[in-house]
CSV table of C-alpha atoms and ligand atoms in Angstrom, one decimal:
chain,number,residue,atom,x,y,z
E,772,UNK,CA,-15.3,55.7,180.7
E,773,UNK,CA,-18.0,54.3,177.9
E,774,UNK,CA,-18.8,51.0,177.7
E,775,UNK,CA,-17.5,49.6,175.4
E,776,UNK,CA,-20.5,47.4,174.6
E,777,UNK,CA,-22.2,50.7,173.9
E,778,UNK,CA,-19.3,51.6,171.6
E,779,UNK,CA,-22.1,52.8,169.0
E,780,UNK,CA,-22.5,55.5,171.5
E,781,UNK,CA,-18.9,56.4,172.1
E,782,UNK,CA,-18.4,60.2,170.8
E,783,UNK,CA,-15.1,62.3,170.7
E,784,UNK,CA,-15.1,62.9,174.4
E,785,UNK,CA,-15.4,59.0,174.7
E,786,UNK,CA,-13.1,58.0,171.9
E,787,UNK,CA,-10.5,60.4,173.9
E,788,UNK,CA,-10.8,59.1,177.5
E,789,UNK,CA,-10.0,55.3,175.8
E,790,UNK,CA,-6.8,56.7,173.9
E,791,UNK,CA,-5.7,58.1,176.9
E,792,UNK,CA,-6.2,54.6,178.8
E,793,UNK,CA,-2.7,53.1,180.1
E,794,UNK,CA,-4.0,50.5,182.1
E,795,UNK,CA,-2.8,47.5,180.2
E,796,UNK,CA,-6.1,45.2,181.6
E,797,UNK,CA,-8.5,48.0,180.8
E,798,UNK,CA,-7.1,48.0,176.9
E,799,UNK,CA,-7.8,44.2,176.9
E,800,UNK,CA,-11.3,44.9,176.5
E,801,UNK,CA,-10.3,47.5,174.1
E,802,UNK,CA,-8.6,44.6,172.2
E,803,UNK,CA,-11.2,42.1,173.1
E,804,UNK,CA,-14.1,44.2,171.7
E,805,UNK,CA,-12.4,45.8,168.1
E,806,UNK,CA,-11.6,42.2,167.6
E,807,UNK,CA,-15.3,41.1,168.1
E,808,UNK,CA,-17.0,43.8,166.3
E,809,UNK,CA,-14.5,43.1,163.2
E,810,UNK,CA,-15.5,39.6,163.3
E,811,UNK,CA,-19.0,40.6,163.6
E,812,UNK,CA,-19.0,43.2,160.8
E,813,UNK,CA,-16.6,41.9,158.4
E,814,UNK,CA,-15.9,38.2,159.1
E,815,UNK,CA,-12.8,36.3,158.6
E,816,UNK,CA,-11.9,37.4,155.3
E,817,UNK,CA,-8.6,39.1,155.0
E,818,UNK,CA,-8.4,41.1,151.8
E,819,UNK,CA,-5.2,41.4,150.2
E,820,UNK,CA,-4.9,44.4,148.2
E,821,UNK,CA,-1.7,44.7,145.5
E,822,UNK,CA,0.3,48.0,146.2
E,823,UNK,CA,1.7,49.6,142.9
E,824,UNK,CA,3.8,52.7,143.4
E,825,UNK,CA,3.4,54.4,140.2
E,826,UNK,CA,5.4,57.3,140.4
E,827,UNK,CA,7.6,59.5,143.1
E,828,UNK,CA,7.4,62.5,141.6
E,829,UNK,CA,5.3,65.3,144.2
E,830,UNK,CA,4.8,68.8,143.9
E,831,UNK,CA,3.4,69.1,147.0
E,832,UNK,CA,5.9,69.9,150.3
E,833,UNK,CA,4.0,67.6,152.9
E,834,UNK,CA,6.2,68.3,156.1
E,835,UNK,CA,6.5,65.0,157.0
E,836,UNK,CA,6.8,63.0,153.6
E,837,UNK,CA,9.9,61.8,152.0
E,838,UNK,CA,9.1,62.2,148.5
E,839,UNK,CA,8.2,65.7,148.8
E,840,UNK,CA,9.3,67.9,146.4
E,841,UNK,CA,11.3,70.0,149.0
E,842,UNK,CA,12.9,66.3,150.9
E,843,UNK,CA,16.3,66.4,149.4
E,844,UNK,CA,17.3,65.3,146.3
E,845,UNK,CA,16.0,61.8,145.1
E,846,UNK,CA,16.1,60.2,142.3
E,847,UNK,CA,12.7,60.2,140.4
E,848,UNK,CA,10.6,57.7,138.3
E,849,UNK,CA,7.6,57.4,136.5
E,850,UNK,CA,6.1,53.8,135.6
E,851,UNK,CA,5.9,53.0,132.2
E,852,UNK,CA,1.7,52.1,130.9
E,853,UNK,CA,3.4,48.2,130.2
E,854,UNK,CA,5.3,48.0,133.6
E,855,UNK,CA,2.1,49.5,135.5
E,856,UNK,CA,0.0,46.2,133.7
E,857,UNK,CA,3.1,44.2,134.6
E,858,UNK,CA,2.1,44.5,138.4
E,859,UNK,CA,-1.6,44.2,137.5
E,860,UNK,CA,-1.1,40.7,136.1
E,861,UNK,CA,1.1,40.1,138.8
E,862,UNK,CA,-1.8,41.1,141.1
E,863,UNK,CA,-4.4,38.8,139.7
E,864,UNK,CA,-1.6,36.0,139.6
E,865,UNK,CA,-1.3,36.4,143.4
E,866,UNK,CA,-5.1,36.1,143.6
E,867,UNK,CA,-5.6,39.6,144.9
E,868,UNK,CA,-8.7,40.7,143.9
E,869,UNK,CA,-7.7,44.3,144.1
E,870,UNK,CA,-4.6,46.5,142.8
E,871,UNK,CA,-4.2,49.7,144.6
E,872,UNK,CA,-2.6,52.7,142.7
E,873,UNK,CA,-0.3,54.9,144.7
E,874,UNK,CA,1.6,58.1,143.6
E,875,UNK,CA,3.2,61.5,145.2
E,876,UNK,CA,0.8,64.4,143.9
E,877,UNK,CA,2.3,63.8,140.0
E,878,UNK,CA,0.9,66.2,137.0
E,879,UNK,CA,2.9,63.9,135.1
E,880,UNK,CA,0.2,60.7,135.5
E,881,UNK,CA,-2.0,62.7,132.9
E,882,UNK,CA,-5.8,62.0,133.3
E,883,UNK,CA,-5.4,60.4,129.9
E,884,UNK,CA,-2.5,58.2,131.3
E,885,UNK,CA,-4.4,57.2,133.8
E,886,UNK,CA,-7.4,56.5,132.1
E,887,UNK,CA,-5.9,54.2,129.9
E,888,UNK,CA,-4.1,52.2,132.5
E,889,UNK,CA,-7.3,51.8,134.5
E,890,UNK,CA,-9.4,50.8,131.5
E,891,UNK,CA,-7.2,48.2,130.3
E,892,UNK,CA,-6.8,47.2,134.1
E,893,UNK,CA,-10.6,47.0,134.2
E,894,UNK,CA,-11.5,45.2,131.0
E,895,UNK,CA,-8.7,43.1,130.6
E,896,UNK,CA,-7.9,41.6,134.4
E,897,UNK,CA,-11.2,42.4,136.1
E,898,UNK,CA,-9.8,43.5,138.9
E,899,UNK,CA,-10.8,46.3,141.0
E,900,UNK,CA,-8.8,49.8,141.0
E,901,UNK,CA,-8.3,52.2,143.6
E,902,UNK,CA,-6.3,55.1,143.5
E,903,UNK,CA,-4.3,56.8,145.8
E,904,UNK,CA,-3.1,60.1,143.4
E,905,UNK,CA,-3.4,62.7,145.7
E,906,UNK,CA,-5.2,66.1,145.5
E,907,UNK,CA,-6.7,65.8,141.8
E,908,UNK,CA,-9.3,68.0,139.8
E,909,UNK,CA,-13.2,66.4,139.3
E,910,UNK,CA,-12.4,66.3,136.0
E,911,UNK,CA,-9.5,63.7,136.1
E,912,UNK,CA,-11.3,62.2,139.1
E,913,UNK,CA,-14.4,61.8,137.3
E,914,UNK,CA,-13.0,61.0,134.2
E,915,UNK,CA,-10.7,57.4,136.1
E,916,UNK,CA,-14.0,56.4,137.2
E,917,UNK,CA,-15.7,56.6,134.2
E,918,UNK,CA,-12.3,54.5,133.2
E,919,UNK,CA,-13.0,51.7,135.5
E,920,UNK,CA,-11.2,53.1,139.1
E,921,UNK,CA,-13.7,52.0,142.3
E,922,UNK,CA,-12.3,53.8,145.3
E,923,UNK,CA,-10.1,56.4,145.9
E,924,UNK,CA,-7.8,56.9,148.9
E,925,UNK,CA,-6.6,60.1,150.2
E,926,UNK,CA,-5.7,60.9,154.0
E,927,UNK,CA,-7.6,64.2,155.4
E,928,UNK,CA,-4.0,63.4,157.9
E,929,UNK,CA,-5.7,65.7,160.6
E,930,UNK,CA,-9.4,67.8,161.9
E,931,UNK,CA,-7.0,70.3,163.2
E,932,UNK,CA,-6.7,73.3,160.5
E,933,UNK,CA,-3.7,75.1,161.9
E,934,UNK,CA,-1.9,72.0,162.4
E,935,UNK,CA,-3.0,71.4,158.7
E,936,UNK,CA,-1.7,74.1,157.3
E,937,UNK,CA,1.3,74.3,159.5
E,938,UNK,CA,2.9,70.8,157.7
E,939,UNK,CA,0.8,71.3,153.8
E,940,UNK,CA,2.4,74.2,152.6
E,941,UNK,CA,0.0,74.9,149.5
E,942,UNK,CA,0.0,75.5,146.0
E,943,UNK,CA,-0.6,78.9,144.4
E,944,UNK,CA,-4.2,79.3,143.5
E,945,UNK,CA,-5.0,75.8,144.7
E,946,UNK,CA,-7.1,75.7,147.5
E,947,UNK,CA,-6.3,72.0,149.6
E,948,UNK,CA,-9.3,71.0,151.3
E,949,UNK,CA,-9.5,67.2,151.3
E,950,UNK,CA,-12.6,66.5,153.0
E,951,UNK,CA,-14.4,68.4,150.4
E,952,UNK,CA,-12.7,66.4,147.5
E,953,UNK,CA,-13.8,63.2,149.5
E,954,UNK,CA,-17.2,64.0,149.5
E,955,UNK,CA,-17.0,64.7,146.0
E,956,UNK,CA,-15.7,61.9,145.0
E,957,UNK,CA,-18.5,60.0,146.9
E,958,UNK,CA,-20.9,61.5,145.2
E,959,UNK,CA,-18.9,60.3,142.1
E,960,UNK,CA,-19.5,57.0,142.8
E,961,UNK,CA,-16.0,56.2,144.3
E,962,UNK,CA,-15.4,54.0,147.5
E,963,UNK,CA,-13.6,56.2,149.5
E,964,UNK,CA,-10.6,56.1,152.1
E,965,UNK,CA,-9.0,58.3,154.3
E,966,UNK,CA,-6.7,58.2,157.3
E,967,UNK,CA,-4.0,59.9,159.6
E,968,UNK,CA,-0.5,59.3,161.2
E,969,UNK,CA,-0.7,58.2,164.8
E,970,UNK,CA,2.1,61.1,166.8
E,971,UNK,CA,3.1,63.7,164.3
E,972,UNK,CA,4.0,66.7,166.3
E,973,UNK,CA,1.4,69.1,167.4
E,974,UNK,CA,-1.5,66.2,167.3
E,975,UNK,CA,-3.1,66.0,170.6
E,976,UNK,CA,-5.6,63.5,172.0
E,977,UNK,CA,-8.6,65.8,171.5
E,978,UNK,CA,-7.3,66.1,168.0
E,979,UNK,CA,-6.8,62.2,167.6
E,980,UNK,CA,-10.2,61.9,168.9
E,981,UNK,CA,-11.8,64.3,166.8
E,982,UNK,CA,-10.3,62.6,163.6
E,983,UNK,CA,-11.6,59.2,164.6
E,984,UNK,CA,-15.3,60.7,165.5
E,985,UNK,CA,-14.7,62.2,161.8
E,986,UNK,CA,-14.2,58.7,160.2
E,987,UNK,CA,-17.8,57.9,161.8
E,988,UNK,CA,-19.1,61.1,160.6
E,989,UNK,CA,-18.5,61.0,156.9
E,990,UNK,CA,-18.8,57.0,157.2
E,991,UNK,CA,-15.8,56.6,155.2
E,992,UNK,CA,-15.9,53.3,153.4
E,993,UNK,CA,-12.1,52.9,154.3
E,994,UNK,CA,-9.7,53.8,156.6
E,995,UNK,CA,-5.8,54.0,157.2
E,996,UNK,CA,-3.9,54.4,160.3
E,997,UNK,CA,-0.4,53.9,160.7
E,998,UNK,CA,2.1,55.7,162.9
E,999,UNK,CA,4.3,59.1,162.1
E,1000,UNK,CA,7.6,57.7,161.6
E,1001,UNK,CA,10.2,60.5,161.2
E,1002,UNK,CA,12.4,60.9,158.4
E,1003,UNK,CA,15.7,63.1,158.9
E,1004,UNK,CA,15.5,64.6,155.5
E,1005,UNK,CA,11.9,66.2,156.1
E,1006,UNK,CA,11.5,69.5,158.1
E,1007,UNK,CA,9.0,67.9,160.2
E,1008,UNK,CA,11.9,65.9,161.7
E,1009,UNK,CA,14.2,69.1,162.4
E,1010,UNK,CA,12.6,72.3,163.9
E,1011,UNK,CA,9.4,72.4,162.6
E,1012,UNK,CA,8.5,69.4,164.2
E,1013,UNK,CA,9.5,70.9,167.7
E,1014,UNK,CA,8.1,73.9,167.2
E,1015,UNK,CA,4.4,72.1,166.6
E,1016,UNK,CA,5.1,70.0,169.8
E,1017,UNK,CA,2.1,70.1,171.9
E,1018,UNK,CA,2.3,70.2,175.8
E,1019,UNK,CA,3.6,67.4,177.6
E,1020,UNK,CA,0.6,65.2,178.3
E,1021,UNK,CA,-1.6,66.6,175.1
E,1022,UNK,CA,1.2,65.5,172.5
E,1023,UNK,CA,0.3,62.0,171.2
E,1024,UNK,CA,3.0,59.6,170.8
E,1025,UNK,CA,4.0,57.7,167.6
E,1026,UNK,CA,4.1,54.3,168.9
E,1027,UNK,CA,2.4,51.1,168.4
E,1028,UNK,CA,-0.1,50.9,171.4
E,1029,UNK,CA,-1.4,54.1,170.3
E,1030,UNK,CA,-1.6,53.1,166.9
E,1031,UNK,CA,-3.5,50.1,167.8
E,1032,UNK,CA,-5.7,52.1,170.1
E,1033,UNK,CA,-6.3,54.5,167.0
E,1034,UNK,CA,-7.3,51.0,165.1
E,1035,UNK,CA,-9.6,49.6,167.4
E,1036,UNK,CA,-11.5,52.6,168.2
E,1037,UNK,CA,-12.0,53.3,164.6
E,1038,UNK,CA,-13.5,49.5,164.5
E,1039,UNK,CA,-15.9,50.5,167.2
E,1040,UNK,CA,-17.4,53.7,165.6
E,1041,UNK,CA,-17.0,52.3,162.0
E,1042,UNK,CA,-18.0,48.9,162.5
E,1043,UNK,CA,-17.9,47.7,159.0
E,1044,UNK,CA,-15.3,49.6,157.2
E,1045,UNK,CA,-12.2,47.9,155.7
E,1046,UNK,CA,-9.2,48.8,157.6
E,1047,UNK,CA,-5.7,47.9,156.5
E,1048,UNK,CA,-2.8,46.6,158.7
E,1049,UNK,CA,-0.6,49.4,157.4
E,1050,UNK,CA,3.0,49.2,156.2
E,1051,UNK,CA,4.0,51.5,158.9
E,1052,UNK,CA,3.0,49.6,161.8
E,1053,UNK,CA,4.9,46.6,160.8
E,1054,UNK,CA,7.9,48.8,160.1
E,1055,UNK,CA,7.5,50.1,163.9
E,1056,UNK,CA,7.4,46.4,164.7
E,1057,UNK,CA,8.9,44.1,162.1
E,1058,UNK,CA,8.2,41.4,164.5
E,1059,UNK,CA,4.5,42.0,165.4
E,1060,UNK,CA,3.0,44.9,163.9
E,1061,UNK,CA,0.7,43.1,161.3
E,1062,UNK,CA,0.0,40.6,163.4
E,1063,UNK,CA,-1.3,43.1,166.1
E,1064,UNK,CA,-3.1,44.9,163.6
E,1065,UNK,CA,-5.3,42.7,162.4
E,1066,UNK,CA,-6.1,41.2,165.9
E,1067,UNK,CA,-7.4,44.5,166.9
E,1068,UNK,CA,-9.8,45.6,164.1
E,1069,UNK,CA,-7.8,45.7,160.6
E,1070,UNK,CA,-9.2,43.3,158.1
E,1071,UNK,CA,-7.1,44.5,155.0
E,1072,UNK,CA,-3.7,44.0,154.0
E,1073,UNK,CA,-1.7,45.8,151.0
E,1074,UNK,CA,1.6,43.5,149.6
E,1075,UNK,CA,3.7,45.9,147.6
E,1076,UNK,CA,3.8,44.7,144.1
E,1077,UNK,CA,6.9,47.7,143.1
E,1078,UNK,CA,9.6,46.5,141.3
E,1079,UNK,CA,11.9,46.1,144.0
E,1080,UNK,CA,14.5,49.1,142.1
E,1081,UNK,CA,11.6,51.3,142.2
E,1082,UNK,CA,10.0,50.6,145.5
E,1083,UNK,CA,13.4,52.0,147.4
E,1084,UNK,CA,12.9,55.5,145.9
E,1085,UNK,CA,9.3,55.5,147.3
E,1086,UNK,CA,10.8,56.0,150.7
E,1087,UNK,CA,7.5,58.1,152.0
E,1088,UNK,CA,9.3,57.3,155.5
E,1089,UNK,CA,12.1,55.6,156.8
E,1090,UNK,CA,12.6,51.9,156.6
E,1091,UNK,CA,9.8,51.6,153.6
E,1092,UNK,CA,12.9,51.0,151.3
E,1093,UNK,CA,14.3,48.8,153.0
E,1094,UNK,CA,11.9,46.4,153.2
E,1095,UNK,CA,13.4,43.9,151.2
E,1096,UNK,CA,10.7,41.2,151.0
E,1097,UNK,CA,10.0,40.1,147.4
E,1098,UNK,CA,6.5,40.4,146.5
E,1099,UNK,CA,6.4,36.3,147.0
E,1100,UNK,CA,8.0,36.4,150.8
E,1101,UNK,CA,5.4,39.2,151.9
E,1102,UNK,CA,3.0,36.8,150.6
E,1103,UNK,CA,3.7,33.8,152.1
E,1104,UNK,CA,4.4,35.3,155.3
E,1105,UNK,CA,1.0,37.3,154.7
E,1106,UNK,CA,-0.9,34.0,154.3
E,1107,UNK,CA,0.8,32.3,156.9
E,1108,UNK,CA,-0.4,34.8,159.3
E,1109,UNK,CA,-3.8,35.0,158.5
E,1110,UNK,CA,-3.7,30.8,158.5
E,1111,UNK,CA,-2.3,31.2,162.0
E,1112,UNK,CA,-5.0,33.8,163.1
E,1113,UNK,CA,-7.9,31.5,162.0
E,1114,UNK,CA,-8.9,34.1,159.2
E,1115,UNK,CA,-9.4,33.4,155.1
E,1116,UNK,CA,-8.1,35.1,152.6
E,1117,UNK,CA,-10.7,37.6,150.7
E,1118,UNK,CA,-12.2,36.4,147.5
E,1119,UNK,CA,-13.3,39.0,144.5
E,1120,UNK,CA,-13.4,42.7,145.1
E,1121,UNK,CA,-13.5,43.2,148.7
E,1122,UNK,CA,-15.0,46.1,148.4
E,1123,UNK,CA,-17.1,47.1,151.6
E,1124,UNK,CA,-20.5,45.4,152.5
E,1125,UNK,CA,-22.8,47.4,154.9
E,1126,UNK,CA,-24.3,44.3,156.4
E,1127,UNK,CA,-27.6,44.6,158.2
E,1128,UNK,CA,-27.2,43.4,161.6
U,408,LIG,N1,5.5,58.5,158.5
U,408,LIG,C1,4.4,57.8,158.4
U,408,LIG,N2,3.5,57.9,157.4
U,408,LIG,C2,3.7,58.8,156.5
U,408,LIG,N3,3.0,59.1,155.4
U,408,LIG,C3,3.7,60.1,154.7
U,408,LIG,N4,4.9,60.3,155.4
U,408,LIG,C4,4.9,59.5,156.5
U,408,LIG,C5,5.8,59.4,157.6
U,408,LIG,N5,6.9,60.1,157.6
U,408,LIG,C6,1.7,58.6,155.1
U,408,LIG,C7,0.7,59.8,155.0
U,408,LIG,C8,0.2,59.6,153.5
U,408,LIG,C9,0.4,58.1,153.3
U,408,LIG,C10,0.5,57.7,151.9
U,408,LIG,O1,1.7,57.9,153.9
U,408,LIG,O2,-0.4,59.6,155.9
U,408,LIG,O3,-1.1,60.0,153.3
């Protein structure tokens, strides 16, 4: 087993043996050292990042997702420009220094669209902008930078290409390769985020591994982990999803210590990159989730700013929709938390500082 005081040096076969560790005292210095090296890497600041869920139309089939085109019928909305700024302003009023875009995989959100919201975003509130659109040409991508967008989100989900390709059916003529289009957008001047789902079926701990030793790889600037929650509706749920199974032993499981594992070893190998306390983990744990992850290497946290009749047809899993907190609850219990942790709340941007240490 690495040291964990060597953690720079901890490679896939490394990152592997400690998400494999059951022993409840050994994970404390898991625990003990993610939290130290988040404290040492990216202070006590807690940014709070305003979650706007522009649209729920997807023309992608993403196995697991429930807003995929192929999950049932659901009702389907587009924001309006106006209701888009509405959440903006709403954002700035909360202090958030940054308003996160979110969307299935939507044609409709033209690049002009967009454009226009991010500019007006950008000149008018001064906030930052990151997007979270989905698989996108350069030319839109560049073009929303050019507009005023900072970073750019978009989970690779997994390093293992069969499983890939086994739950992103693709597009005719539309080749899906999401690394690449992170590394473009790099070199576009974007911040950029990835991330994967802790448990879907077919992810083993090799493969968990290897996508963790990739965050270090491509030094992603940010990075989301939550776990796979099921949703009945999606095929992934239903036969697929047993199908993929991997062997008993090699099949990760979708629960909260791994998640956290996942977190904290991501903190180690990618010391000062700005992790969220997803949504999902404090779905999986309504009582603790956020609370654990931020103790054990998250420093972000994204209060959903959807109007509360829109935000329940963004059900990407189960239980999103029903979380009922108004934007001012999350809030409140948000800065409550990070009070009662000893942390601040982020001022400005947030946007990541490599610090020299
Ligand atoms: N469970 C957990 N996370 C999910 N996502 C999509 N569907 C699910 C699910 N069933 C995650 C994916 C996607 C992000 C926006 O939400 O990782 O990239």
């Amino acid at each position: 087993m690495p040291l964990l005081s060597e953690a720079g040096t901890l490679d896939a076969a490394g990152i592997e043996a400690w998400l494999r560790e059951a022993d409840e005292k050994r994970l404390e210095h898991l625990w003990e050292a993610a939290d130290r090296v988040r404290s040492e890497r990216v202070g006590e600041a807690v940014h709070l990042r305003g979650l706007v869920e522009v649209s729920n139309y997807c023309v992608r089939s993403c196995a697991y997702c429930g807003i995929a085109a192929c999950a049932g019928p659901l009702p389907r909305y587009r924001l309006s420009h106006e209701e888009i700024l509405a959440c903006a302003r709403e954002a700035r009023r909360y202090g958030f220094g940054t308003v996160v875009l979110q969307s299935g995989e939507d044609p409709g959100l033209t690049r002009r669209f967009i454009s226009d919201v991010v500019a007006e975003i950008h000149h008018d509130l001064g906030l930052a902008i990151t997007l979270s659109l989905g698989e996108r040409d350069d030319e839109d991508l560049k073009a929303w930078r050019e507009a005023g967008a900072d970073r750019y989100l978009l989970r690779f989900e997994t390093t293992d290409p069969a499983l890939y390709a086994a739950i992103h059916p693709g597009l005719p003529g539309k080749v899906s390769d999401r690394i690449a289009q992170l590394v473009r957008m790099r070199e576009m001047g974007y911040e950029v985020g990835t991330g994967v789902m802790v448990g879907i079926p077919g992810q083993t701990w090799a493969t968990l591994a290897r996508d963790i030793d990739t965050f270090r790889q491509f030094d992603m600037d940010m990075i989301g982990i939550g776990p796979y929650l099921p949703d009945p509706r999606t095929p992934l749920a239903g036969p697929l999803g047993t199908q993929l199974q991997a062997p008993p032993g090699e099949q990760v499981p979708n629960d909260e210590v791994t998640t956290l594992k996942a977190v904290a070893l991501t903190r180690l190998v990618c010391p000062d990159t700005n992790i969220p306390s997803t949504t999902a983990l404090s779905i999986l744990d309504p009582g603790g989730g956020r609370r654990n992850g931020l103790t054990r290497g998250a420093n972000v946290v994204m209060p959903n700013l959807t109007p509360p009749h829109y935000r329940q047809l963004y059900r990407i899993y189960p239980g999103k929709a029903a979380v009922h907190e108004s934007v001012e609850t999350l809030t409140e219990n948000v800065l409550g938390l990070i009070a009662a942790l000893g942390r601040t709340v982020g001022k400005g941007p947030g946007g990541r500082e490599k610090r020299v240490t």
